Coordinates of N, CA and C in Angstrom, one line a residue:
M285 N 38.0 203.3 31.7 CA 38.2 202.9 33.0 C 38.1 201.3 33.0
S286 N 39.0 200.6 33.7 CA 38.9 199.2 33.7 C 38.1 198.7 34.9
S287 N 37.6 197.4 34.7 CA 36.8 196.8 35.8 C 37.7 196.4 37.0
G288 N 37.1 196.1 38.1 CA 37.8 195.8 39.3 C 38.7 194.5 39.1
L289 N 38.2 193.6 38.3 CA 39.0 192.3 38.1 C 40.2 192.6 37.3
Q290 N 40.1 193.5 36.3 CA 41.2 193.7 35.5 C 42.3 194.6 36.1
G291 N 41.9 195.5 36.9 CA 42.9 196.4 37.6 C 43.8 197.1 36.6
T292 N 45.0 197.3 37.0 CA 46.0 198.0 36.2 C 47.1 197.0 35.7
R293 N 47.0 195.7 36.0 CA 48.0 194.8 35.5 C 48.0 194.6 34.0
T294 N 49.1 194.5 33.4 CA 49.2 194.4 32.0 C 49.8 193.0 31.6
D295 N 50.2 192.2 32.6 CA 50.7 190.8 32.3 C 49.6 189.8 32.4
D296 N 49.9 188.6 31.9 CA 48.9 187.5 31.9 C 48.7 186.8 33.2
S297 N 49.5 187.2 34.2 CA 49.4 186.5 35.5 C 48.5 187.1 36.5
G298 N 47.8 188.1 36.1 CA 46.9 188.8 37.0 C 45.6 188.0 37.3
P299 N 44.7 188.6 38.1 CA 43.5 187.9 38.4 C 42.6 187.5 37.3
C300 N 42.7 188.2 36.2 CA 41.8 187.8 35.0 C 42.2 186.5 34.5
A301 N 43.5 186.2 34.4 CA 44.0 184.9 33.9 C 43.5 183.8 34.9
V302 N 43.6 184.0 36.2 CA 43.1 183.0 37.1 C 41.6 182.8 37.0
V303 N 40.8 183.9 36.9 CA 39.4 183.8 36.8 C 39.0 183.1 35.5
E304 N 39.7 183.4 34.4 CA 39.4 182.8 33.1 C 39.7 181.3 33.1
S305 N 40.8 181.0 33.8 CA 41.2 179.5 34.0 C 40.2 178.8 34.7
M306 N 39.7 179.4 35.8 CA 38.7 178.7 36.7 C 37.4 178.6 35.9
E307 N 37.1 179.5 35.0 CA 35.8 179.4 34.2 C 35.9 178.2 33.3
Q308 N 37.1 177.9 32.7 CA 37.3 176.8 31.8 C 37.2 175.5 32.6
L309 N 37.9 175.5 33.8 CA 37.9 174.3 34.6 C 36.5 174.1 35.3
G310 N 35.9 175.2 35.6 CA 34.5 175.3 35.9 C 34.0 174.5 37.1
S311 N 33.1 173.6 36.7 CA 32.3 172.9 37.7 C 33.0 171.9 38.5
K312 N 32.4 171.5 39.6 CA 33.0 170.4 40.5 C 33.2 169.2 39.6
W313 N 32.3 168.8 38.8 CA 32.4 167.6 38.0 C 33.5 167.6 37.0
R314 N 33.8 168.8 36.4 CA 34.9 168.9 35.5 C 36.2 168.6 36.3
L315 N 36.3 169.2 37.5 CA 37.5 169.0 38.3 C 37.7 167.5 38.7
V316 N 36.6 166.9 39.1 CA 36.6 165.5 39.5 C 37.1 164.6 38.4
V317 N 36.5 164.8 37.2 CA 36.9 164.0 36.1 C 38.3 164.2 35.7
L318 N 38.8 165.5 35.6 CA 40.2 165.7 35.3 C 41.1 165.1 36.3
Y319 N 40.7 165.2 37.6 CA 41.6 164.6 38.6 C 41.6 163.1 38.5
E320 N 40.5 162.5 38.2 CA 40.5 161.0 38.0 C 41.3 160.6 36.8
L321 N 41.4 161.4 35.7 CA 42.2 161.0 34.6 C 43.6 161.3 34.8
H322 N 43.9 162.2 35.7 CA 45.3 162.6 36.0 C 46.1 161.4 36.6
G323 N 47.2 161.0 36.0 CA 47.9 159.9 36.5 C 47.5 158.6 35.9
N324 N 46.5 158.6 35.0 CA 46.1 157.4 34.3 C 46.2 157.5 32.8
D325 N 46.6 156.4 32.1 CA 46.7 156.5 30.7 C 45.4 156.7 30.0
E326 N 44.5 155.8 30.2 CA 43.1 155.9 29.6 C 42.2 155.3 30.6
Q327 N 40.9 155.7 30.5 CA 39.9 155.1 31.3 C 38.6 155.0 30.5
R328 N 37.9 153.9 30.7 CA 36.7 153.7 30.0 C 35.6 154.5 30.7
F329 N 34.5 154.8 29.9 CA 33.4 155.5 30.5 C 32.9 155.0 31.8
N330 N 32.7 153.7 31.8 CA 32.1 153.0 33.0 C 33.1 153.1 34.2
E331 N 34.4 153.0 33.9 CA 35.4 153.2 35.0 C 35.3 154.6 35.6
L332 N 35.2 155.6 34.7 CA 35.1 157.0 35.2 C 33.8 157.2 36.0
K333 N 32.7 156.5 35.5 CA 31.4 156.7 36.2 C 31.5 156.1 37.6
R334 N 32.2 154.9 37.7 CA 32.3 154.3 39.0 C 33.2 155.1 39.9
S335 N 34.3 155.6 39.4 CA 35.3 156.3 40.3 C 34.9 157.7 40.7
T336 N 34.0 158.3 39.8 CA 33.6 159.7 40.2 C 32.3 159.7 40.9
G337 N 31.4 158.7 40.7 CA 30.1 158.7 41.3 C 29.1 159.5 40.5
A338 N 29.5 160.0 39.3 CA 28.6 160.8 38.5 C 27.6 160.0 37.8
S339 N 26.4 160.5 37.5 CA 25.4 159.8 36.7 C 25.9 159.7 35.3
S340 N 25.4 158.8 34.5 CA 25.8 158.7 33.1 C 25.6 160.0 32.4
R341 N 24.4 160.6 32.6 CA 24.1 161.9 31.9 C 25.1 163.0 32.3
T342 N 25.4 163.1 33.6 CA 26.3 164.2 34.0 C 27.7 163.9 33.4
L343 N 28.2 162.7 33.5 CA 29.5 162.3 33.1 C 29.6 162.5 31.6
S344 N 28.6 162.1 30.8 CA 28.6 162.3 29.4 C 28.7 163.8 29.0
R345 N 27.9 164.6 29.7 CA 28.0 166.1 29.4 C 29.3 166.7 29.8
V346 N 29.9 166.3 30.9 CA 31.2 166.8 31.4 C 32.3 166.4 30.4
L347 N 32.3 165.1 30.0 CA 33.3 164.7 29.1 C 33.2 165.4 27.7
D348 N 32.0 165.6 27.3 CA 31.8 166.4 26.0 C 32.4 167.8 26.2
D349 N 32.1 168.4 27.3 CA 32.6 169.8 27.5 C 34.1 169.8 27.6
L350 N 34.7 168.8 28.3 CA 36.2 168.8 28.4 C 36.8 168.4 27.1
Q351 N 36.2 167.6 26.3 CA 36.7 167.3 24.9 C 36.6 168.6 24.1
E352 N 35.5 169.3 24.1 CA 35.4 170.6 23.3 C 36.5 171.6 23.8
L353 N 36.8 171.6 25.1 CA 37.8 172.6 25.6 C 39.2 172.1 25.4
D354 N 39.4 170.9 24.8 CA 40.7 170.3 24.5 C 41.5 169.8 25.7
F355 N 40.7 169.5 26.8 CA 41.4 168.9 28.0 C 41.4 167.4 27.9
V356 N 40.5 166.8 27.1 CA 40.3 165.3 27.1 C 40.2 164.8 25.7
D357 N 40.8 163.7 25.4 CA 40.7 163.0 24.1 C 39.7 161.8 24.3
R358 N 39.0 161.5 23.3 CA 38.0 160.4 23.3 C 38.5 159.5 22.2
R359 N 38.5 158.2 22.5 CA 38.9 157.1 21.6 C 37.8 156.1 21.6
L360 N 37.3 155.8 20.4 CA 36.2 154.8 20.3 C 36.8 153.5 19.7
E361 N 36.7 152.4 20.4 CA 37.1 151.1 19.9 C 35.9 150.3 19.5
E362 N 35.8 150.1 18.2 CA 34.6 149.5 17.6 C 34.5 148.0 17.6
D363 N 35.7 147.4 17.9 CA 35.7 145.9 18.0 C 34.8 145.5 19.1
A364 N 34.2 144.3 19.0 CA 33.4 143.8 20.1 C 34.2 143.5 21.3
P365 N 33.9 143.9 22.5 CA 32.8 144.8 22.8 C 33.2 146.3 22.5
V366 N 32.2 147.1 22.0 CA 32.5 148.5 21.8 C 32.8 149.2 23.1
A367 N 33.8 150.0 23.0 CA 34.2 150.7 24.2 C 34.7 152.1 23.9
T368 N 34.5 153.1 24.8 CA 34.9 154.4 24.6 C 36.0 154.7 25.7
Y369 N 37.1 155.2 25.3 CA 38.2 155.5 26.2 C 38.5 157.0 26.3
Y370 N 38.8 157.5 27.4 CA 39.1 158.9 27.6 C 40.5 159.0 28.2
S371 N 41.2 160.0 27.8 CA 42.5 160.4 28.4 C 42.7 161.9 28.3
L372 N 43.7 162.3 29.0 CA 44.1 163.8 29.0 C 44.8 164.1 27.8
T373 N 44.6 165.3 27.2 CA 45.4 165.8 26.1 C 46.6 166.4 26.7
E374 N 47.4 167.0 25.9 CA 48.6 167.7 26.4 C 48.2 168.9 27.3
K375 N 47.1 169.6 26.9 CA 46.5 170.6 27.7 C 46.1 170.1 29.1
G376 N 45.4 169.0 29.0 CA 44.9 168.4 30.3 C 46.0 167.9 31.2
E377 N 47.1 167.3 30.5 CA 48.2 166.8 31.3 C 49.0 168.0 32.0
S378 N 48.9 169.2 31.3 CA 49.6 170.3 31.9 C 49.0 170.7 33.3
L379 N 47.8 170.2 33.6 CA 47.2 170.5 34.9 C 47.7 169.6 36.0
C380 N 48.4 168.5 35.7 CA 48.9 167.6 36.7 C 49.7 168.3 37.8
P381 N 50.6 169.1 37.5 CA 51.4 169.8 38.6 C 50.5 170.7 39.4
V382 N 49.4 171.2 38.8 CA 48.4 172.1 39.6 C 47.7 171.2 40.6
F383 N 47.2 170.0 40.1 CA 46.6 169.1 41.0 C 47.5 168.6 42.1
D384 N 48.7 168.4 41.8 CA 49.7 168.0 42.8 C 49.9 169.1 43.8
A385 N 50.0 170.3 43.4 CA 50.2 171.4 44.3 C 49.0 171.6 45.2
I386 N 47.8 171.5 44.6 CA 46.6 171.7 45.4 C 46.5 170.5 46.5
E387 N 46.9 169.3 46.0 CA 46.9 168.2 47.0 C 47.9 168.4 48.1
G388 N 49.0 169.0 47.8 CA 50.0 169.3 48.8 C 49.5 170.4 49.8
W389 N 48.8 171.4 49.2 CA 48.3 172.4 50.0 C 47.2 171.8 51.0
A390 N 46.3 171.0 50.4 CA 45.2 170.4 51.2 C 45.8 169.5 52.3
D391 N 46.8 168.8 52.1 CA 47.4 168.0 53.1 C 47.9 168.8 54.3
G392 N 48.3 170.0 54.0 CA 48.8 170.9 55.1 C 47.7 171.7 55.8
W393 N 46.6 172.0 55.1 CA 45.6 172.9 55.6 C 44.2 172.4 55.8
L394 N 43.9 171.2 55.3 CA 42.6 170.7 55.4 C 42.6 169.4 56.2
E395 N 41.6 169.2 57.0 CA 41.4 167.9 57.6 C 40.8 166.9 56.7
V396 N 40.8 165.7 57.0 CA 40.3 164.6 56.1 C 38.8 164.8 55.8
E397 N 38.1 165.3 56.9 CA 36.6 165.5 56.7 C 36.3 166.7 55.9
G398 N 37.3 167.5 55.4 CA 37.0 168.7 54.6 C 36.9 169.9 55.4
I399 N 37.2 169.9 56.7 CA 37.1 171.0 57.6 C 38.4 171.6 57.8
P400 N 38.6 172.9 57.7 CA 39.9 173.5 57.8 C 40.6 173.2 59.2
A401 N 41.9 172.9 59.1 CA 42.6 172.6 60.3 C 42.7 173.8 61.2
D402 N 42.8 173.6 62.5 CA 42.9 174.7 63.5 C 44.3 175.1 63.8
D403 N 45.3 174.5 63.3 CA 46.7 174.8 63.8 C 47.0 176.2 63.3

C-alpha cells in the first residue's frame, strides 16, 4: 500500500516530485540566495550578504548547501584582493522561469505588505 503523498500516480509530475523539489530548495535562505543570483552573472560573497541580509555564517552555510546540491558554482580569485564569486549552475538557471512565474503570481495575488489581496 502506498503512502498518501505517493497516491496512485506513476508519472514524475505528481505531488512527490513537487515535495522532493521543495525539499531541495528547502529553506527561506536558500530561496533568497537563489533569487538574488537569478538574473546576475556572478556576485561576490559580500554583495550577496548585503542584498540578502543574511549573516556571514548563515550565508556561508546556505552557499555550501547550494553548491553541494549543484545549484551554485563557486569561483575563487586568488589575486589580490582575494575574492569568492558565486553564480548559478545550469541546474540553478533552470529555476529562473519558476521564479518569474511565482513573481507573476505574487503580483496578481499578494499585496506589497505580504498580505493576500481581497479581490
